[in-house]
mmCIF file of C-alpha atoms in Angstrom:
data_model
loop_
_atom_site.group_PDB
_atom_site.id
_atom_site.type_symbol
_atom_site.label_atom_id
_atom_site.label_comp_id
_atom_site.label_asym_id
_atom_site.label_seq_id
_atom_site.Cartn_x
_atom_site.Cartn_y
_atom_site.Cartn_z
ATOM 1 C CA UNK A 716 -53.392 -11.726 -12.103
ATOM 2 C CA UNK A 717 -49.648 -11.470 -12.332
ATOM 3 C CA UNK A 718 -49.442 -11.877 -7.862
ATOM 4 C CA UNK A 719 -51.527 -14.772 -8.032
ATOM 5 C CA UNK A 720 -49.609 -16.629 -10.743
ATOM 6 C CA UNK A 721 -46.349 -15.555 -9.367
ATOM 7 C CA UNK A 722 -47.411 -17.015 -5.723
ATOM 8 C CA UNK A 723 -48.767 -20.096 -7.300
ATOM 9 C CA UNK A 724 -45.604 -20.607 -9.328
ATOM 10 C CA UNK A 725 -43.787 -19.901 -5.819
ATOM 11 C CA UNK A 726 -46.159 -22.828 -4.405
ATOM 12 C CA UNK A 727 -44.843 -25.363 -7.206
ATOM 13 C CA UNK A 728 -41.380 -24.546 -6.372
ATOM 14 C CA UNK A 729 -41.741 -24.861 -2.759
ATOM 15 C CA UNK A 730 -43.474 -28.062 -3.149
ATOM 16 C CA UNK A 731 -41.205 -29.526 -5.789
ATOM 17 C CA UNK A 732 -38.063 -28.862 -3.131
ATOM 18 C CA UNK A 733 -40.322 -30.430 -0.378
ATOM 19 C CA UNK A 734 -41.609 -33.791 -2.291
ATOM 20 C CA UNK A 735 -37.919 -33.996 -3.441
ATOM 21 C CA UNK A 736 -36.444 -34.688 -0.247
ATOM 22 C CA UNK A 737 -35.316 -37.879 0.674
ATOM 23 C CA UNK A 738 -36.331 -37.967 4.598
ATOM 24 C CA UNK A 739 -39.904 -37.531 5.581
ATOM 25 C CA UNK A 740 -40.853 -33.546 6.694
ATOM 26 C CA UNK A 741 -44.430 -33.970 9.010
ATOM 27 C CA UNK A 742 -46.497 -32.015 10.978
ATOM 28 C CA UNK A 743 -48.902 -33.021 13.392
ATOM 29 C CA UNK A 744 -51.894 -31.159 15.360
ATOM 30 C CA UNK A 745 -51.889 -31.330 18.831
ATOM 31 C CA UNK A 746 -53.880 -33.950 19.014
ATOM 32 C CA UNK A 747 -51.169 -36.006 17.588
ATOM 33 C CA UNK A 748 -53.405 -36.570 13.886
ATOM 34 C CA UNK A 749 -51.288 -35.812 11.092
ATOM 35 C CA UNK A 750 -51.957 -32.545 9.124
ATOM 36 C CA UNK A 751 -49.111 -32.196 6.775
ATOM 37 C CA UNK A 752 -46.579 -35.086 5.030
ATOM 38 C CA UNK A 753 -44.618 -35.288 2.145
ATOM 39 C CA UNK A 754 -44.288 -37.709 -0.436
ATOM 40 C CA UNK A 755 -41.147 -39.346 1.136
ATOM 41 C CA UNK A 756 -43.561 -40.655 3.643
ATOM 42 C CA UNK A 757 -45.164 -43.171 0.827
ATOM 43 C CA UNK A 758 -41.722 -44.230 -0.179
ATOM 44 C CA UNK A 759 -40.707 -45.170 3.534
ATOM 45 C CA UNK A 760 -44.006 -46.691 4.591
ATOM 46 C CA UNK A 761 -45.844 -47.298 1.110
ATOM 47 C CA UNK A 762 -48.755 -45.495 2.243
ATOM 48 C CA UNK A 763 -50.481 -42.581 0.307
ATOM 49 C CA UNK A 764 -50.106 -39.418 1.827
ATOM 50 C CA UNK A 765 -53.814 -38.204 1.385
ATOM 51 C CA UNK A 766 -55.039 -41.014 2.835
ATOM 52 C CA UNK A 767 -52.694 -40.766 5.978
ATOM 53 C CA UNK A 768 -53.658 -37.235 6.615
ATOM 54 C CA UNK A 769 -55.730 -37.003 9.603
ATOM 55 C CA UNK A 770 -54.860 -40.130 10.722
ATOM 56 C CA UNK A 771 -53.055 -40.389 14.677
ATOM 57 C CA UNK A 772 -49.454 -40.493 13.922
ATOM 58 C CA UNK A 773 -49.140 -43.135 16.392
ATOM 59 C CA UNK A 774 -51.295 -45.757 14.696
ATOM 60 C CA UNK A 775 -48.201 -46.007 12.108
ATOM 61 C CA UNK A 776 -45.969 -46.146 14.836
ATOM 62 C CA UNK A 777 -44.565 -50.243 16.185
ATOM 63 C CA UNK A 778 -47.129 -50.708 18.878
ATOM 64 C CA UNK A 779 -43.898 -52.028 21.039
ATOM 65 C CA UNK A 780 -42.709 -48.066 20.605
ATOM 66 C CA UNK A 781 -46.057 -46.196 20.872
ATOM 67 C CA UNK A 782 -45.415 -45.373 24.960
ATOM 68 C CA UNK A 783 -42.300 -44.196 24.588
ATOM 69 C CA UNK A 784 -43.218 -41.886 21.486
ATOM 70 C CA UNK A 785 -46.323 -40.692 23.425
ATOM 71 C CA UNK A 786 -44.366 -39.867 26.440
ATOM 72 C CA UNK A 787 -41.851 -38.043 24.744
ATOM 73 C CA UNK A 788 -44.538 -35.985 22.192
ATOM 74 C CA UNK A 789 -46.315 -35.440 25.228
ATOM 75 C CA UNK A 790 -43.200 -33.246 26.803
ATOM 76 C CA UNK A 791 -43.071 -31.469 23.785
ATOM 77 C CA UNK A 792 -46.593 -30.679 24.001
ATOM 78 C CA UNK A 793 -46.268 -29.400 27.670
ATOM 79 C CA UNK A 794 -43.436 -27.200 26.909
ATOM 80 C CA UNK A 795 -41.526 -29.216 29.359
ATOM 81 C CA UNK A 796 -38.998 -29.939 25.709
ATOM 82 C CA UNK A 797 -38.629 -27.428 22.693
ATOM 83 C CA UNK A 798 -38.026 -30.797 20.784
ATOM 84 C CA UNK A 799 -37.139 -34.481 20.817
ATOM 85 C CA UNK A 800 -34.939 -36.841 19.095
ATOM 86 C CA UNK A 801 -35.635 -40.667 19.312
ATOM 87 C CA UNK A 802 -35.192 -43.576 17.650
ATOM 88 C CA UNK A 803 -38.783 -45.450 16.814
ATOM 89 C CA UNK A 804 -40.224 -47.932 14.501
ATOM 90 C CA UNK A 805 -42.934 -48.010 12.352
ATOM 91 C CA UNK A 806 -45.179 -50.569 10.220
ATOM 92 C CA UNK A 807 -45.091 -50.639 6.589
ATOM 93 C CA UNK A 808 -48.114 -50.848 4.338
ATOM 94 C CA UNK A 809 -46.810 -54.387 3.597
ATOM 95 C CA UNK A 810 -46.510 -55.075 7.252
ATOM 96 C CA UNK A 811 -42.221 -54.774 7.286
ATOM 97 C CA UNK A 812 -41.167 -53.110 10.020
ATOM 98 C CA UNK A 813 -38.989 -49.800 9.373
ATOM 99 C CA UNK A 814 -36.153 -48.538 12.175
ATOM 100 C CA UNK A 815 -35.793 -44.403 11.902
ATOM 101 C CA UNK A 816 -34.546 -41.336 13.500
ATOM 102 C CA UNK A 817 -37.012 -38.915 14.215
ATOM 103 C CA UNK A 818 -36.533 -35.446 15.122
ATOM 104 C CA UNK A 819 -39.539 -33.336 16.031
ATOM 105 C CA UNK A 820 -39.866 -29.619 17.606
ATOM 106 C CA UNK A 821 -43.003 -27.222 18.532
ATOM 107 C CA UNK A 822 -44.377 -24.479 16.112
ATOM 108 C CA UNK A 823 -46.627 -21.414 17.487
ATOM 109 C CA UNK A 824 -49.171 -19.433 15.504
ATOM 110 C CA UNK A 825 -49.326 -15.833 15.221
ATOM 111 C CA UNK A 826 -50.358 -15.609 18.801
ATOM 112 C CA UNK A 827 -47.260 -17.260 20.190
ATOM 113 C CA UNK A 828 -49.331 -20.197 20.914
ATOM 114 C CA UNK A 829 -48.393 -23.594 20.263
ATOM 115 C CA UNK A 830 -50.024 -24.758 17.371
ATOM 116 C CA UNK A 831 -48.577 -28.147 15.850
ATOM 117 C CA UNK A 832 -45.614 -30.068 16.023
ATOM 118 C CA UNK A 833 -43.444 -30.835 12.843
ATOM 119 C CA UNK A 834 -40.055 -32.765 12.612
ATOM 120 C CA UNK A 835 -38.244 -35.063 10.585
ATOM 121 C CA UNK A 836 -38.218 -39.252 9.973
ATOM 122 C CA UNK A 837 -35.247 -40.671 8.808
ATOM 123 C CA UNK A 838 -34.782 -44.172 7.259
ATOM 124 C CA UNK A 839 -32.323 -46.083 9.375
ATOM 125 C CA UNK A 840 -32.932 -49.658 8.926
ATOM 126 C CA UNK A 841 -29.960 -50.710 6.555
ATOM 127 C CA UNK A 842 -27.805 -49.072 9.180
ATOM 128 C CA UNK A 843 -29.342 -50.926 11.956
ATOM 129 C CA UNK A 844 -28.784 -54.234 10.141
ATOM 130 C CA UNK A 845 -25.283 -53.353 9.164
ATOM 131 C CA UNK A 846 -24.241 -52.141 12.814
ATOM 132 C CA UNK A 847 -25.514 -55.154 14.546
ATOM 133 C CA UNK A 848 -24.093 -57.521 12.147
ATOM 134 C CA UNK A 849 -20.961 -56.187 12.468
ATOM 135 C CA UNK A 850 -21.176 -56.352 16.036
ATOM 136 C CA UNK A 851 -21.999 -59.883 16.268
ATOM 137 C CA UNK A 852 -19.001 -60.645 14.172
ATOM 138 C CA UNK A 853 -16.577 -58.248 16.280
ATOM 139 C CA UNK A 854 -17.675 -59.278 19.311
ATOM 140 C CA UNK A 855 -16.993 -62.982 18.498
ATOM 141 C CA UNK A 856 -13.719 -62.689 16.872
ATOM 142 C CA UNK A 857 -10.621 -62.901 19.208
ATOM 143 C CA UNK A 858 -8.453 -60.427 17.016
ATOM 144 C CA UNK A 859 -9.112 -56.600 17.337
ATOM 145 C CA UNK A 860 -11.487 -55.174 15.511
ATOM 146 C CA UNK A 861 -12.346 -51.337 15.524
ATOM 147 C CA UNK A 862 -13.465 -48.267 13.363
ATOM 148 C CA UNK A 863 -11.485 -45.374 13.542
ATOM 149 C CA UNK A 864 -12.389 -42.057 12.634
ATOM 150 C CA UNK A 865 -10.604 -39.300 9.885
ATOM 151 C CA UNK A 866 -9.000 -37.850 12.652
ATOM 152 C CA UNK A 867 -7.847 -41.626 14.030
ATOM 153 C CA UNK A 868 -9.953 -41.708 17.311
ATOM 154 C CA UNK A 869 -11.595 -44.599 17.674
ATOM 155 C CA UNK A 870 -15.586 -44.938 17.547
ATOM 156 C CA UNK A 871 -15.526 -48.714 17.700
ATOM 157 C CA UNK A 872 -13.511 -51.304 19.282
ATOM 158 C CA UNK A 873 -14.108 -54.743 19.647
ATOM 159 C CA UNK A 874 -14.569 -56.231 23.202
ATOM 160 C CA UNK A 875 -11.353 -58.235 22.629
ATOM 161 C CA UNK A 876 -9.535 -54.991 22.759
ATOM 162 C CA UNK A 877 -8.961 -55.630 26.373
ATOM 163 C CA UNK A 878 -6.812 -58.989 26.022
ATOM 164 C CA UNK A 879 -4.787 -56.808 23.731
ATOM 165 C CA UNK A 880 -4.478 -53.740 25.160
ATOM 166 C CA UNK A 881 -5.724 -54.486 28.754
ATOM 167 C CA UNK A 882 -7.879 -51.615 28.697
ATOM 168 C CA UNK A 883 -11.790 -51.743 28.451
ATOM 169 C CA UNK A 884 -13.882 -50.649 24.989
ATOM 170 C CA UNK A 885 -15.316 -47.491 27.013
ATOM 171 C CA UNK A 886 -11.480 -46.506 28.122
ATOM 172 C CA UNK A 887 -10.703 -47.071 24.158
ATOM 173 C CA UNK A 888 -13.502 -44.788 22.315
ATOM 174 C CA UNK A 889 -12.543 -41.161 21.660
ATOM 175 C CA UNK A 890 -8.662 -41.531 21.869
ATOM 176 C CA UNK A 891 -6.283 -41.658 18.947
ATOM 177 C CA UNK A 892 -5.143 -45.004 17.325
ATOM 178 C CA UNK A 893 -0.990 -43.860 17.843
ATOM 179 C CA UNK A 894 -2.305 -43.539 21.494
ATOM 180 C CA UNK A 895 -2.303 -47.282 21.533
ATOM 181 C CA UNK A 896 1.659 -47.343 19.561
ATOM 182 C CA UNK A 897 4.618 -47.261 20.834
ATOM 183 C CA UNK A 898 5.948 -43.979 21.351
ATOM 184 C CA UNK A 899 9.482 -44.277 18.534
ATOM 185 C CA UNK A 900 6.401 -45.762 15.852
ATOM 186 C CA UNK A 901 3.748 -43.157 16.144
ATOM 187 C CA UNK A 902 4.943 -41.084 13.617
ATOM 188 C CA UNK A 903 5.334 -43.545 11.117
ATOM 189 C CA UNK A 904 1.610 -45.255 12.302
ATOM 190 C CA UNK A 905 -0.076 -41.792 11.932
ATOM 191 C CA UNK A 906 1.531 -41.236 8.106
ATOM 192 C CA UNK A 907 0.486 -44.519 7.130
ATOM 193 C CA UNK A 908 -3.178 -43.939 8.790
ATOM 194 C CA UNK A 909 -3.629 -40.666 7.226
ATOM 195 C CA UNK A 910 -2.314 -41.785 3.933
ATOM 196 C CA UNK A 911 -4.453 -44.831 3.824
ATOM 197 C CA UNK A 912 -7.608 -42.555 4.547
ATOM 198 C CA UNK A 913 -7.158 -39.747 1.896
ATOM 199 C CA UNK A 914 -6.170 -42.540 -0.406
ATOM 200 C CA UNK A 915 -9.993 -44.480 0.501
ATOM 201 C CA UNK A 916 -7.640 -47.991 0.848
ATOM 202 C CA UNK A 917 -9.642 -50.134 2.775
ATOM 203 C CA UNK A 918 -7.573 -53.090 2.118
ATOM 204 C CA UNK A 919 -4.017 -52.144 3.846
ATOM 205 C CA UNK A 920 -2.836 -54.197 6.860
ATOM 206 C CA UNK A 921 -0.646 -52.830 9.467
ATOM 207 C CA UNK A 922 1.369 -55.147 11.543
ATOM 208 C CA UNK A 923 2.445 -54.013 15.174
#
């Protein structure tokens, strides 16, 4: 009848929007066995998604990662956390191992009992890579080196900050770039920043 095809059309939809979605949505029992994945799951791991359902969601996890996802699932499960955010490995099909962001909170039925737990896996791995190759470059090079947000506070400096500036990386993060200027240049330093940002220039040098 017209409900039925209406609700299954609804179903298509919901499951089109759900398979299109570039980070993994899952759901897990709580017995920790999976019970609902969608297809970004096979991209990330290159398993099939019927034949993961059911399986314990640890057995995909790194083994070097499985206590510390167990012990933070299991906080979850005791109500002592409404959720948890961690960063934890898993294997690929092909044996590769994948770095991600998960993000996972309870569900109750009807009942107000807690039923499952579902969350969130993001692919982080490129990042990872990236970050730490960056890092061993910055932290070898003698010249400052640092990231610097829209707003020009720092979110990166380069342990050689503190031959420059005298002050330690910690001391560094969160304050402005000018912070760092004399005070009659500031002006000038923040205008060229700013312009340099909205104008995506990544190859302007600034001599101080």
């Amino acid at each position: 009848n017209k409900a039925n095809a209406e609700l299954h059309a609804l179903n298509n939809s919901y499951q089109r929007v759900i398979n299109g979605i570039q980070d993994v949505i899952f759901e897990i029992d709580l017995n920790k066995h999976l019970t609902f994945i969608n297809n970004a799951w096979n991209t990330l791991l290159g398993f099939k998604v019927e034949e993961s359902l059911g399986k314990n969601f640890q057995d995909f996890v790194h083994p070097d990662d499985r206590l510390n996802y167990n012990a933070l699932i299991d906080e979850v499960v005791l109500g002592m956390k409404k959720n948890c955010k961690c960063v934890v490995r898993f294997i690929t099909s092909s044996g590769n191992i994948k770095t991600t962001n998960m993000v996972a909170e309870f569900s109750y039925d009807q009942s107000s009992q807690l039923s499952s737990i579902s969350g969130t896996i993001r692919d982080i791995t490129q990042e990872i890579v990236t970050r730490d190759r960056y890092e061993m470059l910055a932290n070898n090079v003698s010249d400052l080196v640092c990231v610097i947000a829209p707003d020009l506070k720092f979110v990166y400096v380069s342990p050689s900050v503190k031959n420059v500036t005298g002050h330690s990386p910690e001391k560094i993060i969160g304050f402005e770039f000018t912070d760092l200027v004399e005070y009659n240049e500031r002006k000038d330093v923040r205008e060229f920043l700013r312009f340099s940002v909205r104008d995506k220039d990544n190859s302007r040098v600034i001599e101080h």
